PDB file of C-alpha atoms in Angstrom:
ATOM      1  CA  SER A1060       6.460  -1.805 -23.546  1.00 45.00           C
ATOM      2  CA  GLN A1061       5.494  -1.468 -19.843  1.00 49.00           C
ATOM      3  CA  GLN A1062       1.998  -1.546 -20.702  1.00 60.00           C
ATOM      4  CA  GLY A1063      -0.174  -4.394 -19.110  1.00 71.00           C
ATOM      5  CA  GLU A1064      -1.829  -6.842 -20.868  1.00 82.00           C
ATOM      6  CA  GLU A1065      -5.462  -8.164 -20.164  1.00 85.00           C
ATOM      7  CA  ASP A1066      -6.659 -11.566 -20.829  1.00 88.00           C
ATOM      8  CA  PRO A1067      -8.933 -12.616 -22.634  1.00 93.00           C
ATOM      9  CA  GLN A1068      -9.251  -9.778 -25.254  1.00 92.00           C
ATOM     10  CA  ALA A1069     -12.781 -10.359 -25.352  1.00 95.00           C
ATOM     11  CA  LEU A1070     -15.420 -12.498 -23.272  1.00 96.00           C
ATOM     12  CA  SER A1071     -19.211 -13.041 -23.855  1.00 97.00           C
ATOM     13  CA  ILE A1072     -21.424 -14.669 -21.306  1.00 96.00           C
ATOM     14  CA  GLN A1073     -25.086 -15.008 -20.355  1.00 97.00           C
ATOM     15  CA  GLU A1074     -26.543 -12.637 -17.938  1.00 97.00           C
ATOM     16  CA  GLY A1075     -26.191 -14.109 -14.201  1.00 97.00           C
ATOM     17  CA  GLU A1076     -22.868 -15.763 -15.148  1.00 97.00           C
ATOM     18  CA  ASN A1077     -19.547 -14.921 -13.545  1.00 97.00           C
ATOM     19  CA  ALA A1078     -17.019 -13.176 -15.414  1.00 97.00           C
ATOM     20  CA  THR A1079     -13.294 -13.262 -14.872  1.00 97.00           C
ATOM     21  CA  MET A1080     -10.490 -11.190 -16.683  1.00 96.00           C
ATOM     22  CA  ASN A1081      -6.888 -11.341 -15.814  1.00 96.00           C
ATOM     23  CA  CYS A1082      -4.090  -8.563 -16.011  1.00 94.00           C
ATOM     24  CA  SER A1083      -0.464  -9.026 -16.310  1.00 93.00           C
ATOM     25  CA  TYR A1084       2.064  -6.305 -15.777  1.00 91.00           C
ATOM     26  CA  LYS A1085       5.891  -5.730 -16.047  1.00 88.00           C
ATOM     27  CA  THR A1086       7.011  -3.592 -13.351  1.00 84.00           C
ATOM     28  CA  SER A1087       7.047  -2.996  -9.643  1.00 85.00           C
ATOM     29  CA  ILE A1088       3.923  -1.061  -8.586  1.00 85.00           C
ATOM     30  CA  ASN A1089       2.517   0.950  -5.649  1.00 83.00           C
ATOM     31  CA  ASN A1090      -1.260  -0.050  -6.461  1.00 87.00           C
ATOM     32  CA  LEU A1091      -3.303  -1.495  -9.439  1.00 91.00           C
ATOM     33  CA  GLN A1092      -6.731  -0.074 -10.265  1.00 93.00           C
ATOM     34  CA  TRP A1093      -9.188  -1.462 -12.358  1.00 95.00           C
ATOM     35  CA  TYR A1094     -11.549   0.531 -14.535  1.00 95.00           C
ATOM     36  CA  ARG A1095     -14.793   0.253 -16.801  1.00 96.00           C
ATOM     37  CA  GLN A1096     -15.319   2.030 -20.076  1.00 95.00           C
ATOM     38  CA  ASN A1097     -18.345   2.172 -21.955  1.00 93.00           C
ATOM     39  CA  SER A1098     -17.930   2.471 -25.667  1.00 86.00           C
ATOM     40  CA  GLY A1099     -16.059   5.897 -26.690  1.00 79.00           C
ATOM     41  CA  ARG A1100     -16.928   7.370 -23.085  1.00 87.00           C
ATOM     42  CA  GLY A1101     -14.505   8.145 -20.183  1.00 89.00           C
ATOM     43  CA  LEU A1102     -13.185   5.502 -17.834  1.00 93.00           C
ATOM     44  CA  VAL A1103     -14.848   4.801 -14.378  1.00 94.00           C
ATOM     45  CA  HIS A1104     -12.751   3.840 -11.631  1.00 93.00           C
ATOM     46  CA  LEU A1105     -14.035   0.544  -9.840  1.00 95.00           C
ATOM     47  CA  ILE A1106     -11.500  -0.512  -7.626  1.00 94.00           C
ATOM     48  CA  LEU A1107      -7.991  -0.085  -6.121  1.00 92.00           C
ATOM     49  CA  ILE A1108      -5.488  -2.677  -4.609  1.00 93.00           C
ATOM     50  CA  ARG A1109      -2.446  -1.703  -2.921  1.00 90.00           C
ATOM     51  CA  SER A1110       0.805  -3.716  -3.533  1.00 90.00           C
ATOM     52  CA  ASN A1111       0.469  -5.187   0.018  1.00 93.00           C
ATOM     53  CA  GLU A1112      -2.992  -6.523  -0.495  1.00 95.00           C
ATOM     54  CA  ARG A1113      -3.904  -9.648  -1.877  1.00 97.00           C
ATOM     55  CA  GLU A1114      -7.779  -9.589  -2.331  1.00 97.00           C
ATOM     56  CA  LYS A1115     -10.259  -6.813  -2.231  1.00 97.00           C
ATOM     57  CA  HIS A1116     -13.906  -6.731  -2.621  1.00 96.00           C
ATOM     58  CA  SER A1117     -16.501  -4.247  -3.673  1.00 95.00           C
ATOM     59  CA  GLY A1118     -20.077  -5.267  -4.249  1.00 96.00           C
ATOM     60  CA  ARG A1119     -20.049  -7.946  -6.931  1.00 97.00           C
ATOM     61  CA  LEU A1120     -16.423  -7.248  -7.755  1.00 97.00           C
ATOM     62  CA  ARG A1121     -13.569  -9.117  -6.449  1.00 98.00           C
ATOM     63  CA  VAL A1122     -10.174  -8.355  -7.269  1.00 98.00           C
ATOM     64  CA  THR A1123      -6.844 -10.326  -6.142  1.00 98.00           C
ATOM     65  CA  LEU A1124      -3.185  -9.229  -6.668  1.00 97.00           C
ATOM     66  CA  ASP A1125      -0.391 -11.445  -6.798  1.00 96.00           C
ATOM     67  CA  THR A1126       2.919  -9.326  -7.103  1.00 94.00           C
ATOM     68  CA  SER A1127       5.211 -12.088  -7.285  1.00 94.00           C
ATOM     69  CA  LYS A1128       3.495 -13.186 -10.474  1.00 95.00           C
ATOM     70  CA  LYS A1129       2.790  -9.356 -11.584  1.00 94.00           C
ATOM     71  CA  SER A1130      -0.860 -10.321 -12.150  1.00 95.00           C
ATOM     72  CA  SER A1131      -4.301  -9.418 -11.175  1.00 96.00           C
ATOM     73  CA  SER A1132      -7.723 -10.870 -11.649  1.00 97.00           C
ATOM     74  CA  LEU A1133     -11.327  -9.211 -11.525  1.00 97.00           C
ATOM     75  CA  LEU A1134     -14.191 -11.238 -10.916  1.00 98.00           C
ATOM     76  CA  ILE A1135     -17.600  -9.785 -11.624  1.00 98.00           C
ATOM     77  CA  THR A1136     -20.369 -12.044 -10.179  1.00 98.00           C
ATOM     78  CA  ALA A1137     -23.822 -12.375 -11.209  1.00 97.00           C
ATOM     79  CA  SER A1138     -23.353 -10.396 -14.333  1.00 97.00           C
ATOM     80  CA  ARG A1139     -25.826  -8.033 -15.748  1.00 97.00           C
ATOM     81  CA  ALA A1140     -26.243  -6.572 -19.135  1.00 96.00           C
ATOM     82  CA  ALA A1141     -25.403  -3.181 -17.938  1.00 96.00           C
ATOM     83  CA  ASP A1142     -21.826  -4.665 -17.117  1.00 97.00           C
ATOM     84  CA  THR A1143     -21.353  -4.705 -20.841  1.00 97.00           C
ATOM     85  CA  ALA A1144     -18.118  -2.706 -21.283  1.00 97.00           C
ATOM     86  CA  SER A1145     -14.310  -2.772 -21.670  1.00 95.00           C
ATOM     87  CA  TYR A1146     -12.501  -3.292 -18.702  1.00 96.00           C
ATOM     88  CA  PHE A1147      -9.122  -1.974 -18.010  1.00 94.00           C
ATOM     89  CA  CYS A1148      -6.347  -2.605 -15.444  1.00 94.00           C
ATOM     90  CA  ALA A1149      -4.031   0.338 -14.557  1.00 92.00           C
ATOM     91  CA  THR A1150      -0.621   0.517 -12.578  1.00 90.00           C
ATOM     92  CA  ARG A1151       1.403   3.123 -11.350  1.00 82.00           C
ATOM     93  CA  ASN A1152       5.025   2.437 -11.193  1.00 76.00           C
ATOM     94  CA  THR A1153       7.675   3.815  -8.807  1.00 73.00           C
ATOM     95  CA  GLY A1154       8.215   6.737 -11.200  1.00 75.00           C
ATOM     96  CA  ASN A1155       4.740   7.695 -11.060  1.00 76.00           C
ATOM     97  CA  GLN A1156       3.917   6.598 -14.648  1.00 80.00           C
ATOM     98  CA  PHE A1157       0.544   5.257 -15.270  1.00 83.00           C
ATOM     99  CA  TYR A1158       0.426   2.162 -17.434  1.00 87.00           C
ATOM    100  CA  PHE A1159      -3.334   0.904 -18.699  1.00 89.00           C
ATOM    101  CA  GLY A1160      -3.547  -2.691 -20.098  1.00 87.00           C
ATOM    102  CA  THR A1161      -5.033  -3.368 -23.596  1.00 87.00           C
ATOM    103  CA  GLY A1162      -8.487  -4.140 -22.019  1.00 91.00           C
ATOM    104  CA  THR A1163     -10.911  -6.762 -22.009  1.00 94.00           C
ATOM    105  CA  SER A1164     -14.264  -6.348 -23.932  1.00 95.00           C
ATOM    106  CA  LEU A1165     -16.936  -8.165 -21.990  1.00 97.00           C
ATOM    107  CA  THR A1166     -20.533  -8.623 -23.525  1.00 97.00           C
ATOM    108  CA  VAL A1167     -23.237  -9.828 -21.318  1.00 97.00           C
ATOM    109  CA  ILE A1168     -25.929 -11.395 -22.974  1.00 96.00           C
ATOM    110  CA  PRO A1169     -29.448 -10.516 -21.714  1.00 94.00           C
TER     111      PRO A1169
ATOM    112  CA  ASP B 404     -20.918  12.556 -14.288  1.00 83.00           C
ATOM    113  CA  SER B 405     -17.443  12.700 -12.995  1.00 87.00           C
ATOM    114  CA  GLY B 406     -17.199  16.232 -12.246  1.00 93.00           C
ATOM    115  CA  VAL B 407     -14.249  16.584 -14.853  1.00 97.00           C
ATOM    116  CA  THR B 408     -15.178  18.742 -17.886  1.00 97.00           C
ATOM    117  CA  GLN B 409     -13.233  18.542 -21.149  1.00 97.00           C
ATOM    118  CA  THR B 410     -13.789  21.168 -23.883  1.00 97.00           C
ATOM    119  CA  PRO B 411     -13.998  20.724 -26.974  1.00 97.00           C
ATOM    120  CA  LYS B 412     -16.059  17.588 -27.610  1.00 96.00           C
ATOM    121  CA  HIS B 413     -15.028  17.200 -30.928  1.00 97.00           C
ATOM    122  CA  LEU B 414     -12.330  18.548 -33.007  1.00 97.00           C
ATOM    123  CA  ILE B 415     -11.598  18.406 -36.765  1.00 97.00           C
ATOM    124  CA  THR B 416      -8.478  19.954 -38.003  1.00 97.00           C
ATOM    125  CA  ALA B 417      -6.032  19.497 -40.902  1.00 97.00           C
ATOM    126  CA  THR B 418      -2.315  18.252 -40.637  1.00 97.00           C
ATOM    127  CA  GLY B 419       0.158  20.648 -39.750  1.00 97.00           C
ATOM    128  CA  GLN B 420      -2.231  22.663 -37.346  1.00 97.00           C
ATOM    129  CA  ARG B 421      -2.107  23.390 -33.703  1.00 98.00           C
ATOM    130  CA  VAL B 422      -4.996  22.767 -31.350  1.00 98.00           C
ATOM    131  CA  THR B 423      -5.374  23.386 -27.599  1.00 98.00           C
ATOM    132  CA  LEU B 424      -7.610  20.629 -25.324  1.00 98.00           C
ATOM    133  CA  ARG B 425      -8.746  22.157 -22.052  1.00 98.00           C
ATOM    134  CA  CYS B 426      -9.663  20.339 -18.836  1.00 98.00           C
ATOM    135  CA  SER B 427     -10.989  21.465 -15.565  1.00 98.00           C
ATOM    136  CA  PRO B 428     -10.542  18.790 -12.845  1.00 97.00           C
ATOM    137  CA  ARG B 429     -13.174  18.121 -10.028  1.00 95.00           C
ATOM    138  CA  SER B 430     -13.450  20.771  -7.247  1.00 94.00           C
ATOM    139  CA  GLY B 431     -10.713  20.240  -5.143  1.00 90.00           C
ATOM    140  CA  ASP B 432      -8.476  17.835  -6.845  1.00 94.00           C
ATOM    141  CA  LEU B 433      -4.836  18.904  -7.278  1.00 93.00           C
ATOM    142  CA  SER B 434      -3.747  16.315  -9.775  1.00 93.00           C
ATOM    143  CA  VAL B 435      -4.569  16.274 -13.656  1.00 95.00           C
ATOM    144  CA  TYR B 436      -3.611  13.676 -15.912  1.00 94.00           C
ATOM    145  CA  TRP B 437      -3.679  13.570 -19.638  1.00 96.00           C
ATOM    146  CA  TYR B 438      -4.134  10.403 -21.884  1.00 95.00           C
ATOM    147  CA  GLN B 439      -4.579   9.610 -25.445  1.00 96.00           C
ATOM    148  CA  GLN B 440      -6.517   6.616 -26.798  1.00 94.00           C
ATOM    149  CA  SER B 441      -6.202   5.194 -30.193  1.00 90.00           C
ATOM    150  CA  LEU B 442      -7.298   2.108 -31.697  1.00 82.00           C
ATOM    151  CA  ASP B 443      -3.750   0.943 -32.485  1.00 78.00           C
ATOM    152  CA  GLN B 444      -1.972   2.183 -29.117  1.00 79.00           C
ATOM    153  CA  GLY B 445      -4.569   1.721 -26.617  1.00 84.00           C
ATOM    154  CA  LEU B 446      -4.684   4.149 -23.727  1.00 89.00           C
ATOM    155  CA  GLN B 447      -1.380   5.921 -23.317  1.00 92.00           C
ATOM    156  CA  PHE B 448      -0.429   8.140 -20.380  1.00 92.00           C
ATOM    157  CA  LEU B 449       0.940  11.284 -21.497  1.00 95.00           C
ATOM    158  CA  ILE B 450       1.675  13.314 -18.598  1.00 95.00           C
ATOM    159  CA  GLN B 451       0.507  14.435 -14.906  1.00 93.00           C
ATOM    160  CA  TYR B 452       0.448  17.921 -13.088  1.00 94.00           C
ATOM    161  CA  TYR B 453       0.003  18.086  -9.627  1.00 92.00           C
ATOM    162  CA  ASN B 454      -0.772  21.693  -8.252  1.00 93.00           C
ATOM    163  CA  GLY B 455       0.775  23.254 -10.980  1.00 94.00           C
ATOM    164  CA  GLU B 456       3.995  21.279 -11.303  1.00 94.00           C
ATOM    165  CA  GLU B 457       4.784  18.383 -13.496  1.00 94.00           C
ATOM    166  CA  ARG B 458       4.596  15.420 -11.701  1.00 90.00           C
ATOM    167  CA  ALA B 459       5.286  12.429 -13.946  1.00 89.00           C
ATOM    168  CA  LYS B 460       5.816  12.125 -17.913  1.00 91.00           C
ATOM    169  CA  GLY B 461       4.575   9.276 -20.075  1.00 90.00           C
ATOM    170  CA  ASN B 462       4.677   8.857 -23.667  1.00 84.00           C
ATOM    171  CA  ILE B 463       4.059  12.525 -24.704  1.00 93.00           C
ATOM    172  CA  LEU B 464       5.697  13.805 -27.998  1.00 95.00           C
ATOM    173  CA  GLU B 465       7.775  16.828 -28.276  1.00 96.00           C
ATOM    174  CA  ARG B 466       5.318  18.121 -30.216  1.00 97.00           C
ATOM    175  CA  PHE B 467       2.825  18.161 -27.239  1.00 97.00           C
ATOM    176  CA  SER B 468       3.000  20.330 -24.263  1.00 97.00           C
ATOM    177  CA  ALA B 469       0.663  20.633 -21.266  1.00 97.00           C
ATOM    178  CA  GLN B 470       0.300  22.924 -18.348  1.00 97.00           C
ATOM    179  CA  GLN B 471      -1.695  23.424 -15.175  1.00 97.00           C
ATOM    180  CA  PHE B 472      -2.773  26.880 -14.280  1.00 97.00           C
ATOM    181  CA  PRO B 473      -3.234  28.308 -10.957  1.00 96.00           C
ATOM    182  CA  ASP B 474      -7.194  27.695 -10.824  1.00 95.00           C
ATOM    183  CA  LEU B 475      -5.876  24.068 -11.521  1.00 96.00           C
ATOM    184  CA  HIS B 476      -7.356  23.660 -15.035  1.00 97.00           C
ATOM    185  CA  SER B 477      -5.201  22.356 -17.526  1.00 98.00           C
ATOM    186  CA  GLU B 478      -4.529  22.595 -21.330  1.00 98.00           C
ATOM    187  CA  LEU B 479      -2.872  20.146 -23.567  1.00 98.00           C
ATOM    188  CA  ASN B 480      -1.321  21.869 -26.837  1.00 98.00           C
ATOM    189  CA  LEU B 481      -0.894  19.656 -29.857  1.00 98.00           C
ATOM    190  CA  SER B 482       1.175  21.236 -32.822  1.00 97.00           C
ATOM    191  CA  SER B 483       2.356  20.357 -36.163  1.00 97.00           C
ATOM    192  CA  LEU B 484      -0.642  17.601 -36.090  1.00 98.00           C
ATOM    193  CA  GLU B 485      -0.157  14.459 -37.954  1.00 97.00           C
ATOM    194  CA  LEU B 486      -2.881  12.072 -39.124  1.00 96.00           C
ATOM    195  CA  GLY B 487      -1.586   9.773 -36.331  1.00 94.00           C
ATOM    196  CA  ASP B 488      -2.648  12.059 -33.763  1.00 96.00           C
ATOM    197  CA  SER B 489      -6.369  11.438 -34.526  1.00 96.00           C
ATOM    198  CA  ALA B 490      -7.534  10.129 -31.162  1.00 96.00           C
ATOM    199  CA  LEU B 491      -9.625  10.487 -28.117  1.00 96.00           C
ATOM    200  CA  TYR B 492      -7.585  12.440 -25.551  1.00 97.00           C
ATOM    201  CA  PHE B 493      -8.931  12.053 -21.943  1.00 96.00           C
ATOM    202  CA  CYS B 494      -7.971  14.217 -19.072  1.00 97.00           C
ATOM    203  CA  ALA B 495      -8.452  12.749 -15.540  1.00 95.00           C
ATOM    204  CA  SER B 496      -8.213  14.275 -11.997  1.00 95.00           C
ATOM    205  CA  SER B 497      -7.650  12.867  -8.290  1.00 91.00           C
ATOM    206  CA  SER B 498      -7.117  14.400  -5.342  1.00 85.00           C
ATOM    207  CA  SER B 499      -3.586  13.254  -4.812  1.00 70.00           C
ATOM    208  CA  GLY B 500      -0.815  12.050  -7.210  1.00 55.00           C
ATOM    209  CA  GLN B 501      -0.483   8.966  -4.789  1.00 59.00           C
ATOM    210  CA  ASN B 502      -2.950   6.000  -4.255  1.00 63.00           C
ATOM    211  CA  TYR B 503      -5.982   7.940  -5.317  1.00 77.00           C
ATOM    212  CA  GLU B 504      -8.388   6.933  -7.839  1.00 86.00           C
ATOM    213  CA  GLN B 505      -8.521   9.033 -11.052  1.00 90.00           C
ATOM    214  CA  TYR B 506     -11.795  10.608 -12.305  1.00 92.00           C
ATOM    215  CA  PHE B 507     -11.965  10.810 -16.126  1.00 94.00           C
ATOM    216  CA  GLY B 508     -13.574  13.425 -18.160  1.00 96.00           C
ATOM    217  CA  PRO B 509     -15.819  12.381 -21.269  1.00 95.00           C
ATOM    218  CA  GLY B 510     -12.803  13.112 -23.697  1.00 96.00           C
ATOM    219  CA  THR B 511     -12.013  15.172 -26.619  1.00 97.00           C
ATOM    220  CA  ARG B 512     -12.360  13.386 -29.939  1.00 96.00           C
ATOM    221  CA  LEU B 513      -9.548  14.736 -32.503  1.00 97.00           C
ATOM    222  CA  THR B 514      -9.466  13.871 -36.265  1.00 97.00           C
ATOM    223  CA  VAL B 515      -6.825  14.984 -38.192  1.00 97.00           C
ATOM    224  CA  THR B 516      -7.479  15.233 -41.966  1.00 96.00           C
TER     225      THR B 516
END
């Protein structure tokens, strides 16, 4: 499978702490995106990082990309209960096919 | 609200039947994507259309087909349904097939009994 994998599968933290989740993928990519999904609902785009970028910030989010290791990380700082959701990385390969990782389930305890 | 609409919200049908799922993209978006999300397979990319033309194909079964119409709405047809086809089906749209974020609809939950 060319599907990416997120690590950890599940993460539980206290409100105010930082949450880090990692994504590994298998193919050459044009960009990598992170999405959030609240239970049973549609995914919401968080951030996109292009293959020639190494780091990107958006509000409390920080994403890194290491194409040599085919991995990316998403850091959420100062977490809030509303951040409780599943987080997915998504890659688009040179064949225009999209692959979503297996997801990290984040629980932020108030 | 992403601006992407999907109908119906829920669908319960029997094995062997055929169903059609409908998606209206965000205003101005030319690309439509279809995904299947199930517990055991995760989120699987099925197919992408761009301005009426098929752009990319993923893990779409031969029993499934899709099209995008001139008004840019899209339909996903699922035939000869099996129990394993029970899943959430998402449609997403973007303004381009390249490096643009996708906006997801609320999904159609299909239950095959």
